[in-house]
Every structure is written in structure tokens, then in C-alpha cells.
PDB file of C-alpha atoms in Angstrom:
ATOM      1  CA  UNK A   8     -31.807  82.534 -63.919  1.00 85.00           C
ATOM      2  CA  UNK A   9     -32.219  79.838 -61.421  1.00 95.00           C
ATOM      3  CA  UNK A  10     -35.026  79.112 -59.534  1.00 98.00           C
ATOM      4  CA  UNK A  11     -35.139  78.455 -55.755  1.00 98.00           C
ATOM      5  CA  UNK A  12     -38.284  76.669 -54.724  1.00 98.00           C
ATOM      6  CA  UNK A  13     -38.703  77.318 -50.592  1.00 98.00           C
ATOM      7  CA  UNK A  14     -41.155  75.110 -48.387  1.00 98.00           C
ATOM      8  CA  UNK A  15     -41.817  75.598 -44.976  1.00 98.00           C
ATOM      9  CA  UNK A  16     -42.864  72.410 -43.271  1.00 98.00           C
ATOM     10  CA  UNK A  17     -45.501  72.079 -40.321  1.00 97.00           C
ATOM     11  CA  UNK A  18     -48.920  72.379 -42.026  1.00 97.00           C
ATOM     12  CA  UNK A  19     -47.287  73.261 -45.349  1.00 98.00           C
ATOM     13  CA  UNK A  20     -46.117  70.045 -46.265  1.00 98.00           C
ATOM     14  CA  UNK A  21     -47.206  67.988 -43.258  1.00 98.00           C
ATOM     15  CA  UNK A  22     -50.451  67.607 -41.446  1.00 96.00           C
ATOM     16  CA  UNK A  23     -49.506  67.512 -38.262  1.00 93.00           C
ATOM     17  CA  UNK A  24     -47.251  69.388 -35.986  1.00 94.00           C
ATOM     18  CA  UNK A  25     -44.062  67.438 -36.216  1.00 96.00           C
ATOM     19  CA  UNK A  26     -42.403  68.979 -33.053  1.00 95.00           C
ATOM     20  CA  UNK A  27     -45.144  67.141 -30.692  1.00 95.00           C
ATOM     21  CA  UNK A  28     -45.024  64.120 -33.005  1.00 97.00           C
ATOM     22  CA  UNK A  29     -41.515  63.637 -32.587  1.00 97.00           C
ATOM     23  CA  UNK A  30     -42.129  63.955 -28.823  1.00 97.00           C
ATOM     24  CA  UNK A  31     -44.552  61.101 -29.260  1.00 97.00           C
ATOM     25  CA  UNK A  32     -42.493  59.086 -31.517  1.00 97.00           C
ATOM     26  CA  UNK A  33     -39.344  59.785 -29.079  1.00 96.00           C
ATOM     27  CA  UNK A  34     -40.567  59.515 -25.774  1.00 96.00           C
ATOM     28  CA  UNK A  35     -43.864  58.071 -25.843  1.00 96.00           C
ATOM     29  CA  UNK A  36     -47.401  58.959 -25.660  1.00 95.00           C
ATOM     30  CA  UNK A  37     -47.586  58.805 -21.914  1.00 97.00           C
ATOM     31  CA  UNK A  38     -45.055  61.045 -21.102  1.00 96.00           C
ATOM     32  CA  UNK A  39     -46.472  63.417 -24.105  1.00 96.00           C
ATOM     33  CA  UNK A  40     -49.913  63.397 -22.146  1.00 95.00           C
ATOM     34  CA  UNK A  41     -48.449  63.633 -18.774  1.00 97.00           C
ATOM     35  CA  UNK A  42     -47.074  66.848 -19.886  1.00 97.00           C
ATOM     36  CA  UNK A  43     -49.589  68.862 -21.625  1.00 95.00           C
ATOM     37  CA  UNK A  44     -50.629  70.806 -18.396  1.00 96.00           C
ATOM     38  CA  UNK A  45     -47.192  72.101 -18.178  1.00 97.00           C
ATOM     39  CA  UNK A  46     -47.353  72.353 -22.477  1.00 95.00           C
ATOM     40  CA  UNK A  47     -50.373  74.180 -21.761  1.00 96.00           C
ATOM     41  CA  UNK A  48     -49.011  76.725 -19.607  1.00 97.00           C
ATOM     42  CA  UNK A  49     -46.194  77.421 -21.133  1.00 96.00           C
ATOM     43  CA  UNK A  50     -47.811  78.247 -24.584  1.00 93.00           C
ATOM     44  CA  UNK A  51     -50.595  80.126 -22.735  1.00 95.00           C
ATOM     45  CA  UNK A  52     -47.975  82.502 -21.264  1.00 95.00           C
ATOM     46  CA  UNK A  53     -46.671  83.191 -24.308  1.00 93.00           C
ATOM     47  CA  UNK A  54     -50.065  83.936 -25.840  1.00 92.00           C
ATOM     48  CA  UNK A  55     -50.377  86.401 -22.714  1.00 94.00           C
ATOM     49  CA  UNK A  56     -47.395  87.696 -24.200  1.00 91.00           C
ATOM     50  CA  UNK A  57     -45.232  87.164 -20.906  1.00 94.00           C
ATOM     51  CA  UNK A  58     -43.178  84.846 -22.658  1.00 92.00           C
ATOM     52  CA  UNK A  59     -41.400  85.420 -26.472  1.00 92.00           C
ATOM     53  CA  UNK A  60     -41.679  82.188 -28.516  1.00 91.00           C
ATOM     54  CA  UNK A  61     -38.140  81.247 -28.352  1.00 93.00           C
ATOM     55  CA  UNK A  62     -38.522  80.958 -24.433  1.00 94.00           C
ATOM     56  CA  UNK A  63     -42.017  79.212 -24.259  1.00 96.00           C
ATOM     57  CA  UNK A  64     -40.453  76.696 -27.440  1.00 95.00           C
ATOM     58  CA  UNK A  65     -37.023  76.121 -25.728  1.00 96.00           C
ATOM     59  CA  UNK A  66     -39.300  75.152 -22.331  1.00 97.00           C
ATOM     60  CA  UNK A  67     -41.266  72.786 -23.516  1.00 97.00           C
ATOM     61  CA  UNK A  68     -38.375  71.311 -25.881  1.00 97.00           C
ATOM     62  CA  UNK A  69     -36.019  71.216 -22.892  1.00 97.00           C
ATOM     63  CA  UNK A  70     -38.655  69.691 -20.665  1.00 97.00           C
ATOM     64  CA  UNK A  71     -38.472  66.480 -23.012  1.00 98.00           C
ATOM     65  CA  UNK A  72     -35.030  66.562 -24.470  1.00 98.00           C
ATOM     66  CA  UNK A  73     -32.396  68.089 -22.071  1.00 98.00           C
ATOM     67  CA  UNK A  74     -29.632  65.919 -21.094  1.00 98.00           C
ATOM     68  CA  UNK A  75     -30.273  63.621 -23.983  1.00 98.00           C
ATOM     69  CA  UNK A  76     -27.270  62.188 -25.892  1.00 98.00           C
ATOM     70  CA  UNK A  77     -27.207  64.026 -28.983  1.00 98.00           C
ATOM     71  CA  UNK A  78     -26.485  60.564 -31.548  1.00 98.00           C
ATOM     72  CA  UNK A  79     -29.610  59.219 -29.870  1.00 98.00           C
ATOM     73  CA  UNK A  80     -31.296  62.142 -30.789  1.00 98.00           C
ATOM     74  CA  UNK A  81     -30.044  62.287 -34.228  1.00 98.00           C
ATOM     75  CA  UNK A  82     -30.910  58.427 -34.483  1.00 98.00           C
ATOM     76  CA  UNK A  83     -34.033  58.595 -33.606  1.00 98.00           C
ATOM     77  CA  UNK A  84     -34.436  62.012 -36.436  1.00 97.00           C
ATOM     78  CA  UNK A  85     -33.633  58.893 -39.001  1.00 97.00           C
ATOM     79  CA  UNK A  86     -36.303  56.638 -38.002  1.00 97.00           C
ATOM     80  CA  UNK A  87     -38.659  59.449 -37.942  1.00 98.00           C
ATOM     81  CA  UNK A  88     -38.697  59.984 -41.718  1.00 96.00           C
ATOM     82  CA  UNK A  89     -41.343  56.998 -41.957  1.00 95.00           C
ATOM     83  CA  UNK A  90     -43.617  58.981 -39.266  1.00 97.00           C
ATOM     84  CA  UNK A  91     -43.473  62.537 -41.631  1.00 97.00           C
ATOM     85  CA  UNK A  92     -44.134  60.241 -44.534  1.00 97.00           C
ATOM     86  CA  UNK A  93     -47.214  59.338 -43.162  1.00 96.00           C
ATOM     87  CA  UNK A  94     -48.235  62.705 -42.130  1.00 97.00           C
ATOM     88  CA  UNK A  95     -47.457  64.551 -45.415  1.00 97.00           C
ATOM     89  CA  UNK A  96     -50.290  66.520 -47.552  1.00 97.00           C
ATOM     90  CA  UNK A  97     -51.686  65.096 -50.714  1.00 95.00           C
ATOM     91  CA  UNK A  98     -49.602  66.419 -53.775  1.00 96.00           C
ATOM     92  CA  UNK A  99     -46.430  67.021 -51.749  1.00 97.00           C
ATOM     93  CA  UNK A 100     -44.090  64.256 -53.304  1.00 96.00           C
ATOM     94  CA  UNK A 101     -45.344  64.780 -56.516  1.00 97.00           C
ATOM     95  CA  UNK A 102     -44.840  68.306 -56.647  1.00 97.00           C
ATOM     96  CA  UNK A 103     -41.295  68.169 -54.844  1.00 97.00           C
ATOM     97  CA  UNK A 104     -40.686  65.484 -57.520  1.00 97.00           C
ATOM     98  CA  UNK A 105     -41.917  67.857 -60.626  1.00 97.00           C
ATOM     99  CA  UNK A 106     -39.705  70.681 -59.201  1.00 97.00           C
ATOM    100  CA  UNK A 107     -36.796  68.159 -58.972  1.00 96.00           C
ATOM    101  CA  UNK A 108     -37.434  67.087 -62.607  1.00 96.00           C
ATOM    102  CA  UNK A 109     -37.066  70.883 -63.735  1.00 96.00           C
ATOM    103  CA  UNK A 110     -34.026  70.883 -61.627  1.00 96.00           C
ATOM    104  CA  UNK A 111     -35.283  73.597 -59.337  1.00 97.00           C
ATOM    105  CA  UNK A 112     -33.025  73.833 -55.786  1.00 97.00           C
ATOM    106  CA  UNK A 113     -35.793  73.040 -53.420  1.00 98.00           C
ATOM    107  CA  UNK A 114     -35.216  74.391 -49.768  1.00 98.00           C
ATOM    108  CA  UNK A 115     -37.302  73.558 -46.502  1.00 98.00           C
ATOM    109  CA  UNK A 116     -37.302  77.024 -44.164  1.00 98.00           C
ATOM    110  CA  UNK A 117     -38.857  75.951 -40.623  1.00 97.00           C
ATOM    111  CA  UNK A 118     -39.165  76.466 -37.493  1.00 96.00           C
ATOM    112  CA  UNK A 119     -38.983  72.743 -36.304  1.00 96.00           C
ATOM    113  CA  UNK A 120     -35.982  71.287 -35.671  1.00 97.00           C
ATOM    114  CA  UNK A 121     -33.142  71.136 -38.176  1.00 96.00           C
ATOM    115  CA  UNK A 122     -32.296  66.861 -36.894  1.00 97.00           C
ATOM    116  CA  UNK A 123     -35.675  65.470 -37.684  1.00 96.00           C
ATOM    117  CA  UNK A 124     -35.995  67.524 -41.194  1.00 97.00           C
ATOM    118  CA  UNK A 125     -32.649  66.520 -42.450  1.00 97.00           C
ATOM    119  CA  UNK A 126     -33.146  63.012 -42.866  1.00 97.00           C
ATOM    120  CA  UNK A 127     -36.378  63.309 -44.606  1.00 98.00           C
ATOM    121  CA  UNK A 128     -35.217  66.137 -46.677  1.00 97.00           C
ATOM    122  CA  UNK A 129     -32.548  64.368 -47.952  1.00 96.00           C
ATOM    123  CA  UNK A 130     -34.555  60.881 -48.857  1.00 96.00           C
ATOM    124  CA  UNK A 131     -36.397  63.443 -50.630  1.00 96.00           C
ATOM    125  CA  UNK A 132     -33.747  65.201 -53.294  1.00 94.00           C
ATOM    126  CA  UNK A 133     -33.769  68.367 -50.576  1.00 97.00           C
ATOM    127  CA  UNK A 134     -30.446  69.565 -50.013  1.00 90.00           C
ATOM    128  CA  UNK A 135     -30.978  72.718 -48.068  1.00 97.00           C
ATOM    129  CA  UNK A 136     -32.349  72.760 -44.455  1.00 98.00           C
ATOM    130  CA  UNK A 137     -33.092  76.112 -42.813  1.00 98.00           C
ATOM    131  CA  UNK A 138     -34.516  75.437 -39.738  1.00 97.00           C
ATOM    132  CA  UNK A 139     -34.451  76.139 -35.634  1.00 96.00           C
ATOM    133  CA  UNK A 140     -31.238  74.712 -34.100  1.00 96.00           C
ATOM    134  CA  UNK A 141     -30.090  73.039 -31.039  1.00 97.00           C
ATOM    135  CA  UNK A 142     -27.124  73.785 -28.783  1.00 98.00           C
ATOM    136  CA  UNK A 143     -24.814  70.722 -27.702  1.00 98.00           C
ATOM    137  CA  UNK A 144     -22.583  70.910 -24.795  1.00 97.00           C
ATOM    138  CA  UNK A 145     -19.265  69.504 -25.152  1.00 97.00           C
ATOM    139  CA  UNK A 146     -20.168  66.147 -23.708  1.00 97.00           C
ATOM    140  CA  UNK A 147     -22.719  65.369 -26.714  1.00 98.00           C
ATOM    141  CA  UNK A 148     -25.617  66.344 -24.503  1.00 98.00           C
ATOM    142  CA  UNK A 149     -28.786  68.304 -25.603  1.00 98.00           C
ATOM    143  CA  UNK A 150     -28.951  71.616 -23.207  1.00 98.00           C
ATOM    144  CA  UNK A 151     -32.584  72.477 -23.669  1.00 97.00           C
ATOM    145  CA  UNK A 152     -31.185  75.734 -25.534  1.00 96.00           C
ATOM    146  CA  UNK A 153     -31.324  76.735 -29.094  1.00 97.00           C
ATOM    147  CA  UNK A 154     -28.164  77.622 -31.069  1.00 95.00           C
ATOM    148  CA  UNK A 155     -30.068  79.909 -32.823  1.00 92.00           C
ATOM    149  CA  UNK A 156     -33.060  82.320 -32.859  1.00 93.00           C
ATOM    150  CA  UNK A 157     -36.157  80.185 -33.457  1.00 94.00           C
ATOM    151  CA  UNK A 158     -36.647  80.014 -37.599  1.00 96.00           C
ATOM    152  CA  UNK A 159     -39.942  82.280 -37.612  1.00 95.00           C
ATOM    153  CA  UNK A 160     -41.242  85.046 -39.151  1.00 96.00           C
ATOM    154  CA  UNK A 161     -38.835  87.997 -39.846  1.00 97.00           C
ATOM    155  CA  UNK A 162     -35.860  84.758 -38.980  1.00 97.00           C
ATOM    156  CA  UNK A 163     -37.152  82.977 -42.009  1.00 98.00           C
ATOM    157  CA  UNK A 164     -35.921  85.575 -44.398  1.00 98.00           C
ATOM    158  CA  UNK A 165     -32.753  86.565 -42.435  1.00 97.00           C
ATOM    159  CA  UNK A 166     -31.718  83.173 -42.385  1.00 97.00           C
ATOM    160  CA  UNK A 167     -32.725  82.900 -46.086  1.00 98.00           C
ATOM    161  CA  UNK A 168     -31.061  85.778 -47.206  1.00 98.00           C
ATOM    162  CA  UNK A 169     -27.678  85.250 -45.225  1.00 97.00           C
ATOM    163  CA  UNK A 170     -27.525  81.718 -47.933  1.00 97.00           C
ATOM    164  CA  UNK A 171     -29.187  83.105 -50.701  1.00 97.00           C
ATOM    165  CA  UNK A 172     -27.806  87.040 -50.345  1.00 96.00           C
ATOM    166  CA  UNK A 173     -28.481  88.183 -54.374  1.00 91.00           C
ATOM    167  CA  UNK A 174     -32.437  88.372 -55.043  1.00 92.00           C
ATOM    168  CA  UNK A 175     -31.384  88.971 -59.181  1.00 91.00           C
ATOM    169  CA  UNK A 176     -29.779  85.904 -59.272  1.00 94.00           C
ATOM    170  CA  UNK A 177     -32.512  84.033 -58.113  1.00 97.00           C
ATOM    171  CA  UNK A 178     -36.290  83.481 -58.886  1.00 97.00           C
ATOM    172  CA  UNK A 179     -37.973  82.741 -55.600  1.00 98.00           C
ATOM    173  CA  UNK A 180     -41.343  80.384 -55.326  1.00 98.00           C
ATOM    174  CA  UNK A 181     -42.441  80.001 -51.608  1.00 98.00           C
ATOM    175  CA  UNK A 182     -45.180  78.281 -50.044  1.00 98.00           C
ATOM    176  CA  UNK A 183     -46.422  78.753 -46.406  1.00 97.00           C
ATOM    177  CA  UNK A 184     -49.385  78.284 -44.132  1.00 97.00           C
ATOM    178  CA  UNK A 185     -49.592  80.855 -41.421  1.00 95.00           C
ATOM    179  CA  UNK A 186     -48.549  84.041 -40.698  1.00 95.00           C
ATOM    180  CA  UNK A 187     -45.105  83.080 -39.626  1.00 95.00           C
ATOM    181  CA  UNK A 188     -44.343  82.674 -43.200  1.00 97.00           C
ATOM    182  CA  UNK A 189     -45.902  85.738 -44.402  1.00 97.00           C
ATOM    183  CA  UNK A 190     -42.685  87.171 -44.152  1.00 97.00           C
ATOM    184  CA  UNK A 191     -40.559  85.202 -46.473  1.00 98.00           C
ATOM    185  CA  UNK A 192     -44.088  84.989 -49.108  1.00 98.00           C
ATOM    186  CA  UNK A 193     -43.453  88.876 -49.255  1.00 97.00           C
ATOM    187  CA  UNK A 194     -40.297  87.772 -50.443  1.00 97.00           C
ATOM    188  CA  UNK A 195     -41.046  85.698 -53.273  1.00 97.00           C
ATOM    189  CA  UNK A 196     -41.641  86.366 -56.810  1.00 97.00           C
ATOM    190  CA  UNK A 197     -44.179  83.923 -56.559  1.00 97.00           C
ATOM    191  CA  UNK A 198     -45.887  82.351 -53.494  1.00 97.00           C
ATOM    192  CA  UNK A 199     -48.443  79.553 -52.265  1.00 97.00           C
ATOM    193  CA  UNK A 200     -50.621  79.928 -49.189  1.00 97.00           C
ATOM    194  CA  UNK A 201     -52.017  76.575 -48.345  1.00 95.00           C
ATOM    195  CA  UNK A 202     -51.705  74.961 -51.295  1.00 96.00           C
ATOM    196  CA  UNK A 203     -51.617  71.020 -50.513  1.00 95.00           C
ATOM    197  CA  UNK A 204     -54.643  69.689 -49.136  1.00 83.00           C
TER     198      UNK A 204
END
């Protein structure tokens, strides 16, 4: 029986939020600052419950991103690998490496965006990237939209399940940080809640 090995990534493996460090690293720190009233509101009416997550995410991404050529966006998810490996928990590497070693298929489930996790994942001997999407128009630009539903909660394990549909085939080992993982740890056979330091 193979063993699937299933990370999700902000605060799991990472120490920081990479959505607004990618903001940061993309578009600068003053134009990350200038916006956190509007940041602030957004995620406040969501808390309110006025906004669902997908809406109050998709603002704030399309406030930064929309219109943007998708190949500079991708680009700049490249150079952004050094950035996560400076933000990454103690242990990660060497357990992703140990798990390699045993020749485990490691998979990152997230709800950050699937161009800045690729790259990294893939320096990194992950394959598998399940993660919130973005919608393209058919010029190459960014809309501000998401192709899919956000990758949270009760997504996690849809998402999961639609690539990985036979649970005997498999043994699952998750690990997870907050309660939008909770979901896919009730999955497992075998899960971590904040398990890197």
C-alpha cells in the first residue's frame, strides 16, 4: 500500500502568510501598506459574515493583481521560491526529504495560490499541487477571479478526493495548522497539527 504524505502550506510549512508576502515581494511594500485599510475591511466583512471567503480573498487578490499579464505573474512565482525558503519552519526540508527517501508521494493541499507553490514544490521533489486557482482571460490577463472554489476546508478534501478517489489504496499522513484543515486531518489515517516549529 502506498503512502500519500499531504501538507498544507501557510503556517504548516511556512511562517508567514505567503499570499501577503507575495504581494510584498510582487508589488512592493508601499503599495502593500497603502492598502491594508481596504485589506482591513474587506477581511472584517467577512468576519461579520457579510462576505464568504472566496469573495473577501478574490477582493483583495484582484485589488493587487487584476489586469496583470499572466507570464509576469508566473515569473515572478519562480523568483519567489528563494522568499518561501526563507520563511519555512524548522524541520520542514528534512522531513520532506525523509519522506522522499521512503519514496512517499508528498502533496501540498492549500489555499494559496497554485503559481507561487509550484515552483517551490517542484525544487522540492513535490509533484502534486492542490491549491486555489486563478482565472485567465483569453488575452493572458489575470481577471481578479478564481477558477475555482477557494482550496479550504470541506474544498481540501473534495479536491483531494477527486485525484486520489480510492481511500484502500492509499495510506494518508496529513499535517495542518488551523481549522481549515481539520477537514482533510479527519481524513487521514494519521495526522499532524502543528508539528514544525
Amino acid at each position: 500500500m502506498k503512502t500519500i504524505v499531504a501538507f498544507d502550506f501557510d503556517g504548516t510549512l511556512t511562517k508567514k502568510d505567503s499570499f501577503l508576502e507575495f504581494i510584498s515581494f510582487c508589488k512592493g511594500k508601499t503599495k502593500l501598506y497603502l492598502n491594508l485599510p481596504y485589506m482591513a475591511i474587506v477581511w472584517g466583512l467577512f468576519k461579520l459574515k457579510i462576505l464568504k471567503r472566496q469573495y473577501a480573498k478574490e477582493a483583495i487578490f484582484s485589488r493587487f493583481f487584476k489586469g496583470m499579464p499572466i507570464e509576469d505573474f508566473n515569473t515572478a512565482g519562480v523568483a519567489f521560491s528563494k522568499t518561501i525558503d526563507n520563511m519555512l519552519r524548522a524541520g520542514v526540508k528534512n522531513k520532506i526529504a525523509s519522506y522522499v527517501a521512503q519514496d512517499y508521494k508528498l502533496v501540498i493541499v492549500s489555499a494559496s495560490i497554485h503559481n507561487w507553490i509550484i515552483p517551490w514544490a517542484k525544487q522540492n521533489n513535490i509533484e502534486t499541487v492542490i491549491s486555489t486557482q486563478i482565472e485567465v482571460d483569453g488575452s493572458g490577463l489575470i481577471t481578479g477571479k478564481f477558477k475555482l472554489l477557494n482550496c479550504v476546508g470541506q474544498e481540501k478534501v473534495n479536491r483531494f478526493l477527486k485525484m486520489f478517489p480510492d481511500r484502500t489504496h492509499y495510506k494518508l499522513i496529513v499535517y495542518g495548522d488551523t481549522e481549515g484543515d481539520k477537514a482533510l486531518m479527519d481524513l487521514a489515517d494519521e495526522s499532524y497539527f502543528k508539528y514544525f516549529e
